[in-house]
Structures are given as structure tokens and as C-alpha cells.
XYZ file of C-alpha atoms in Angstrom:
347
model
C -138.021 55.279 -11.059
C -141.148 54.977 -13.186
C -140.482 54.063 -16.779
C -142.671 55.670 -19.474
C -144.337 53.677 -22.228
C -141.791 52.961 -25.001
C -142.408 54.853 -28.200
C -143.255 52.810 -31.266
C -141.024 53.310 -34.352
C -143.791 55.258 -36.160
C -144.215 57.547 -33.160
C -140.479 58.265 -33.018
C -140.521 59.077 -36.755
C -143.470 61.435 -36.298
C -141.703 63.235 -33.429
C -138.532 63.617 -35.493
C -140.555 65.121 -38.364
C -142.320 67.541 -36.040
C -138.975 68.543 -34.548
C -137.519 69.090 -38.040
C -140.461 71.292 -39.050
C -140.146 73.240 -35.807
C -136.396 73.742 -36.305
C -136.830 74.834 -39.919
C -139.641 77.188 -38.972
C -137.420 78.784 -36.343
C -134.562 78.988 -38.888
C -136.875 80.757 -41.312
C -138.019 83.237 -38.703
C -134.436 84.003 -37.711
C -133.510 84.590 -41.349
C -136.388 86.959 -41.906
C -136.438 88.833 -38.605
C -133.182 90.641 -39.216
C -132.300 93.748 -37.166
C -133.261 95.983 -40.106
C -136.606 94.281 -40.674
C -139.437 96.719 -39.907
C -141.861 94.066 -38.662
C -141.817 90.339 -37.887
C -143.017 88.198 -40.774
C -144.825 84.944 -40.125
C -143.168 82.008 -41.853
C -145.170 78.846 -42.305
C -143.358 75.497 -42.099
C -143.836 74.924 -45.831
C -142.105 78.271 -46.504
C -139.040 77.060 -44.607
C -138.772 73.628 -46.234
C -137.058 74.965 -49.340
C -134.851 73.176 -51.787
C -131.403 74.553 -52.510
C -131.672 77.875 -54.447
C -135.483 77.785 -54.140
C -137.198 80.966 -52.986
C -140.503 82.003 -51.469
C -142.057 85.433 -51.030
C -143.945 86.652 -47.994
C -145.963 89.874 -47.913
C -145.100 92.025 -44.918
C -148.006 92.063 -42.403
C -148.045 95.864 -42.452
C -148.717 95.801 -46.190
C -151.444 93.189 -45.761
C -153.191 95.476 -43.297
C -153.012 98.504 -45.598
C -156.576 99.644 -46.491
C -155.694 100.126 -50.170
C -154.270 96.608 -50.403
C -157.413 95.199 -48.802
C -159.550 97.269 -51.187
C -157.643 95.852 -54.168
C -158.037 92.252 -52.997
C -161.748 92.727 -52.262
C -162.399 94.382 -55.629
C -160.746 91.495 -57.482
C -162.549 88.818 -55.459
C -165.918 90.522 -56.003
C -165.153 90.810 -59.716
C -164.270 87.113 -60.055
C -167.367 86.054 -58.144
C -169.511 88.304 -60.311
C -168.091 86.877 -63.542
C -168.485 83.287 -62.347
C -171.858 83.628 -60.633
C -173.512 81.296 -63.166
C -170.810 78.690 -62.495
C -171.734 78.780 -58.802
C -168.093 79.388 -57.954
C -167.373 81.493 -54.883
C -163.830 82.685 -54.257
C -163.018 83.597 -50.678
C -159.216 83.576 -50.578
C -157.213 84.225 -53.729
C -154.124 82.165 -53.017
C -156.098 79.135 -51.776
C -158.798 79.192 -54.449
C -156.783 80.040 -57.583
C -153.508 78.133 -57.239
C -154.648 74.896 -58.932
C -155.855 76.590 -62.137
C -159.489 75.484 -61.921
C -160.980 78.907 -61.155
C -158.530 80.687 -63.469
C -159.598 78.364 -66.292
C -163.287 79.147 -65.762
C -162.559 82.875 -65.412
C -160.575 83.087 -68.652
C -163.106 81.000 -70.582
C -165.901 83.301 -69.435
C -164.020 86.541 -70.105
C -162.567 85.531 -73.478
C -165.610 83.484 -74.536
C -163.419 80.505 -75.349
C -162.950 76.884 -74.357
C -159.553 75.670 -73.165
C -158.425 72.135 -73.903
C -157.769 71.048 -70.325
C -159.085 68.391 -67.953
C -161.983 69.664 -65.885
C -160.777 68.242 -62.573
C -157.137 67.596 -61.717
C -156.040 66.417 -58.279
C -152.352 65.710 -58.857
C -149.729 68.434 -58.714
C -148.537 67.526 -62.212
C -152.075 67.781 -63.591
C -152.668 71.109 -61.850
C -149.458 72.565 -63.240
C -150.284 71.333 -66.729
C -153.658 73.072 -66.509
C -152.006 76.253 -65.219
C -149.509 76.107 -68.080
C -152.337 75.988 -70.625
C -154.258 78.797 -68.915
C -151.223 81.074 -68.585
C -150.177 80.472 -72.196
C -153.653 81.584 -73.256
C -153.317 84.671 -71.053
C -149.926 85.469 -72.551
C -151.379 85.193 -76.043
C -154.081 87.700 -75.104
C -151.698 90.162 -73.484
C -148.898 89.827 -76.056
C -149.780 93.014 -78.000
C -148.954 95.048 -74.895
C -145.397 93.639 -74.798
C -145.257 93.861 -71.017
C -143.055 91.482 -69.030
C -145.160 88.872 -67.261
C -144.907 88.964 -63.479
C -146.139 85.465 -62.798
C -145.181 81.882 -63.616
C -146.766 78.460 -63.270
C -144.633 77.784 -60.194
C -145.430 81.103 -58.516
C -149.188 80.733 -59.032
C -149.176 77.079 -57.954
C -146.959 78.031 -55.018
C -149.758 80.345 -53.789
C -147.652 83.467 -54.321
C -150.251 86.158 -53.660
C -148.177 88.905 -55.310
C -147.963 86.918 -58.561
C -151.681 86.096 -58.418
C -152.551 89.778 -57.927
C -150.326 90.825 -60.850
C -152.149 88.290 -63.041
C -155.631 89.369 -61.958
C -154.888 93.086 -62.351
C -153.614 92.437 -65.883
C -156.772 90.466 -66.734
C -159.045 93.097 -65.186
C -157.404 95.837 -67.230
C -157.344 93.836 -70.460
C -161.017 92.938 -70.242
C -161.979 96.405 -68.947
C -163.546 95.025 -65.800
C -166.375 97.227 -64.486
C -164.623 97.730 -61.170
C -162.539 100.420 -59.546
C -159.002 99.336 -58.699
C -157.230 101.609 -56.219
C -154.243 103.333 -57.789
C -150.640 103.212 -56.596
C -150.935 100.084 -54.461
C -147.549 98.721 -53.405
C -146.539 96.051 -50.909
C -143.366 95.279 -49.023
C -142.296 91.724 -49.814
C -139.756 89.558 -48.019
C -137.991 87.165 -50.396
C -136.610 84.077 -48.658
C -134.015 82.066 -50.595
C -132.065 78.982 -49.564
C -128.337 78.990 -50.382
C -125.817 76.437 -49.122
C -128.363 75.084 -46.673
C -129.103 78.458 -45.080
C -132.076 80.757 -45.523
C -131.368 84.318 -46.660
C -133.884 87.129 -46.917
C -134.176 90.410 -48.758
C -136.835 93.114 -48.851
C -138.328 94.487 -52.056
C -141.247 96.746 -52.952
C -143.774 95.325 -55.402
C -145.965 97.785 -57.300
C -149.334 96.114 -57.887
C -151.177 99.029 -59.505
C -150.146 102.362 -60.989
C -152.681 104.767 -62.486
C -155.724 103.579 -64.404
C -154.382 105.229 -67.567
C -151.012 103.509 -67.270
C -152.537 100.115 -66.567
C -154.949 100.477 -69.480
C -152.040 101.314 -71.757
C -153.078 104.939 -72.199
C -149.764 106.596 -71.496
C -150.559 110.037 -72.880
C -150.904 112.573 -70.081
C -153.189 115.555 -70.132
C -153.845 118.734 -68.180
C -155.752 116.875 -65.484
C -152.804 114.569 -64.768
C -150.663 117.653 -64.291
C -153.366 119.320 -62.198
C -153.707 116.374 -59.831
C -149.960 115.718 -59.591
C -148.510 119.200 -59.417
C -151.246 121.761 -58.730
C -153.838 120.238 -56.395
C -154.401 123.710 -54.907
C -155.951 124.789 -58.218
C -158.318 121.825 -58.335
C -161.021 123.639 -56.375
C -160.955 126.501 -58.879
C -161.507 124.106 -61.797
C -164.297 122.309 -59.954
C -166.015 125.596 -59.127
C -165.915 126.703 -62.777
C -167.390 123.396 -63.950
C -170.115 123.477 -61.287
C -171.077 126.974 -62.425
C -171.195 125.774 -66.042
C -173.370 122.700 -65.455
C -175.740 124.501 -63.081
C -176.260 127.247 -65.639
C -178.028 124.623 -67.748
C -179.372 122.127 -65.198
C -181.105 124.938 -63.304
C -183.531 125.088 -66.234
C -184.872 121.755 -64.964
C -184.716 122.907 -61.337
C -181.671 120.702 -60.757
C -178.495 121.773 -59.019
C -175.061 120.205 -58.624
C -172.867 120.709 -55.576
C -170.636 117.601 -55.753
C -169.170 116.733 -59.149
C -167.720 113.372 -58.130
C -171.012 111.939 -56.849
C -173.900 113.619 -58.650
C -172.803 112.568 -62.151
C -171.954 108.988 -61.133
C -175.336 107.492 -62.089
C -175.317 109.137 -65.530
C -178.738 110.798 -65.165
C -177.457 114.373 -64.976
C -175.046 113.676 -67.858
C -177.893 112.528 -70.114
C -180.119 115.461 -69.148
C -177.244 117.897 -69.568
C -176.569 116.668 -73.114
C -180.237 117.187 -73.986
C -180.088 120.734 -72.656
C -176.823 121.544 -74.428
C -178.023 120.158 -77.761
C -181.567 121.506 -77.270
C -183.574 118.300 -77.525
C -185.689 116.112 -75.269
C -184.197 112.749 -74.385
C -186.928 110.061 -74.319
C -187.120 108.583 -70.831
C -187.182 105.023 -72.157
C -183.610 105.456 -73.435
C -182.083 105.595 -69.947
C -182.802 104.806 -66.308
C -184.149 107.859 -64.495
C -183.630 106.191 -61.096
C -180.885 103.589 -61.641
C -180.492 101.170 -58.761
C -177.653 98.946 -59.957
C -174.121 99.331 -61.210
C -175.048 98.065 -64.678
C -177.902 100.557 -65.012
C -175.583 103.425 -64.067
C -172.974 102.253 -66.587
C -175.736 102.109 -69.213
C -176.675 105.728 -68.479
C -173.115 107.040 -68.678
C -172.451 105.023 -71.849
C -175.622 106.451 -73.378
C -174.497 109.975 -72.473
C -171.166 109.257 -74.183
C -173.076 108.230 -77.329
C -174.966 111.525 -77.234
C -171.637 113.348 -76.974
C -170.342 111.561 -80.062
C -173.564 112.442 -81.894
C -172.961 116.057 -80.898
C -169.550 116.106 -82.571
C -167.410 115.588 -79.475
C -164.490 113.174 -79.438
C -164.893 109.882 -77.616
C -164.318 110.563 -73.899
C -160.994 109.395 -72.561
C -162.682 108.129 -69.414
C -164.500 104.836 -69.155
C -168.162 104.836 -68.092
C -167.175 102.473 -65.261
C -164.677 105.036 -63.948
C -167.346 107.739 -63.747
C -169.744 105.356 -61.988
C -166.991 104.405 -59.557
C -166.673 108.061 -58.468
C -163.307 108.623 -60.132
C -163.070 112.416 -59.945
C -160.391 112.792 -62.619
C -162.524 110.852 -65.127
C -165.621 112.909 -64.317
C -163.702 116.180 -64.669
C -162.363 115.126 -68.076
C -165.875 114.426 -69.341
C -167.303 117.701 -68.035
C -164.365 119.756 -69.237
C -164.920 118.476 -72.788
C -168.504 119.695 -72.554
C -167.384 123.007 -71.081
C -164.895 123.560 -73.921
C -167.539 123.151 -76.613
C -170.608 124.652 -74.961
C -169.250 127.357 -72.631
C -170.580 130.158 -74.887
C -174.171 128.902 -74.829
C -176.673 131.058 -72.979
């Protein structure tokens, strides 16, 4: 019988550790993949090595693959990278790039135009958590007027909890009126794994990451267009047809014609020209971009049109210029309906 090479003590210890990780990983999978679970959820070894009463959350793979969830994550990553372009910081994966507080610190300092009293580079877990604590306290101070319960903690962010990180970023994007379009009504199925009496237990919950733009911005008053979209979508085409007839009645004077409300007003050019026609004046071409080729130029045009509306005696539009540029139909309809209400009797 051929004898194998004896294992050294360190090798035996390594094998025991690998076996422990494998056993705990299997225990975690068994706890999560219950008969009622709609889809298997991947559990990493570190998610299984929990302390007593500690919990971890795992987003269901089906939710991760949802197009609206992916759109939300991409929009937030692009926004962060845009804000921090001068810092030469590039975020690729939210949970891996934001957990230590470094990027969040730079993001908040840039957005709030402030300087936080934290160490620039922290390698230790204690140092990272101290930095996160300072950053999140500053965030809480900013968001306090809204009196909303915070859906993140130092431990959840540092623990790479993607749901908590997304809640934080959505709140920051809304507070600072980020020039991005966040998809509405994004929810994810989350598996919560908790260790009790040495065993892993799981439960399933639904996390709502975004609601409507109005709700997230703190504008809770509803109007006719909320009702129209929610309860009478069949009448939407009638409203759109009436508004198209109204705007073309005036834009035709410049040999312009609108067929798609949600796209043709998005760059602000038609809005500016329409205001000039309605108020009977010529808008100098140097005041706006006739052929805008960037997001910022389009936002400038729509913002300028809003200023012309205020000068004409209209109330400040409920919509944001960024929403119109981002092809948000409800926002565009609100703006045009305000014009229709005041100028519908003009010849």
C-alpha cells in the first residue's frame, strides 16, 4: 500500500478552514432555498459566516436581472462618475466601490460644496467605519428637514448591502436634484438571512427603492395628470391630441410641426420658440441653443423657456427641466397644459 505524503500542520489547518467554509456555504444555501423560495439565491461564504443574531441581505437574482433595476443602478453610477469626473474617480460596482466611505466622502463634498473632517485614506475597518459615520451624519443633517426614516446604517453600507447603498444614493440624487432620470416604482425581492441559535433562518421581503418622482422629491400634492395616468390611461391620447393641435396652431407659423410630445420638446427648442410666438416677440438666438448636442445644453434651453413662462405671468412649472429633457411624458404634459390653459384663446 502506497502511503501519501504526510500533511504539514499548516496544510491540515487550511483544509479544515476550507471544509468549514464549504459546510457553512451549504448551510446558507439550504436555509435560503426553502420550498417556497421562487428562485435559488447565491450565498457567498462570507454571507454564511454570521455571528449569532447577525443578518445579511441578498437580492434575489430575478430582481437583479430586472431591466428597471439595472436602469436604476446604471443611472446612479453614471451620475456619480459625472459628479466626480474631475477627481478621476470611476465607479464600476456600487457595493465594491462605495463601502469604505472614500467615494461617498468625495461625492458629498462635491455635491454639498463642503469639506468633511476625515482622513483621506483609511485601510483599517475601524478607520473606514469612522469615515462612514462622519459621512452619514453629514447626510442625515442634510436630509433632516424631510423627516424620513433613514434606510441605511454604517454597518449596512460597510457590509456592502446593495439595497442600503441604493436607498442612500436615491435620497442624495433627489435631495441635490440630480440631472438624471430615475425609473419609477423600482422594487426588489430581498432574502434576509439571520443566524439564531447557531442556525441560519431566511425570510423574503420586498424593498421599494423608488416611488414616483413627485413623492421622492417631497412633492406629495397630486394633480389631474396623476389621476389621468393612474386611473384613466385610455383618455391620455385625447389629451395629447388636444395639446398637439394647440402647439401646432402656433408652431406652424414657423413651418414647424409636432407629432410626438414626449420627444420633440425634450431639447427645449420648441418650448422657447413657442413662448415667443405666444407672447408675440422674437427670442434672440444667442439666448438658447438652436441645435443643442448635450444634456446640459438641453437643460439650459428648457430652463430658459421656464423663465420666459414666469415672465409671461405663468406660475413656476411643477416639472423640472431635467425631467422634460429625460423624456418624462407627464412632466412635458404638465408644462404644455399650463400654456394651453392661458393661451388657448389666442388666434
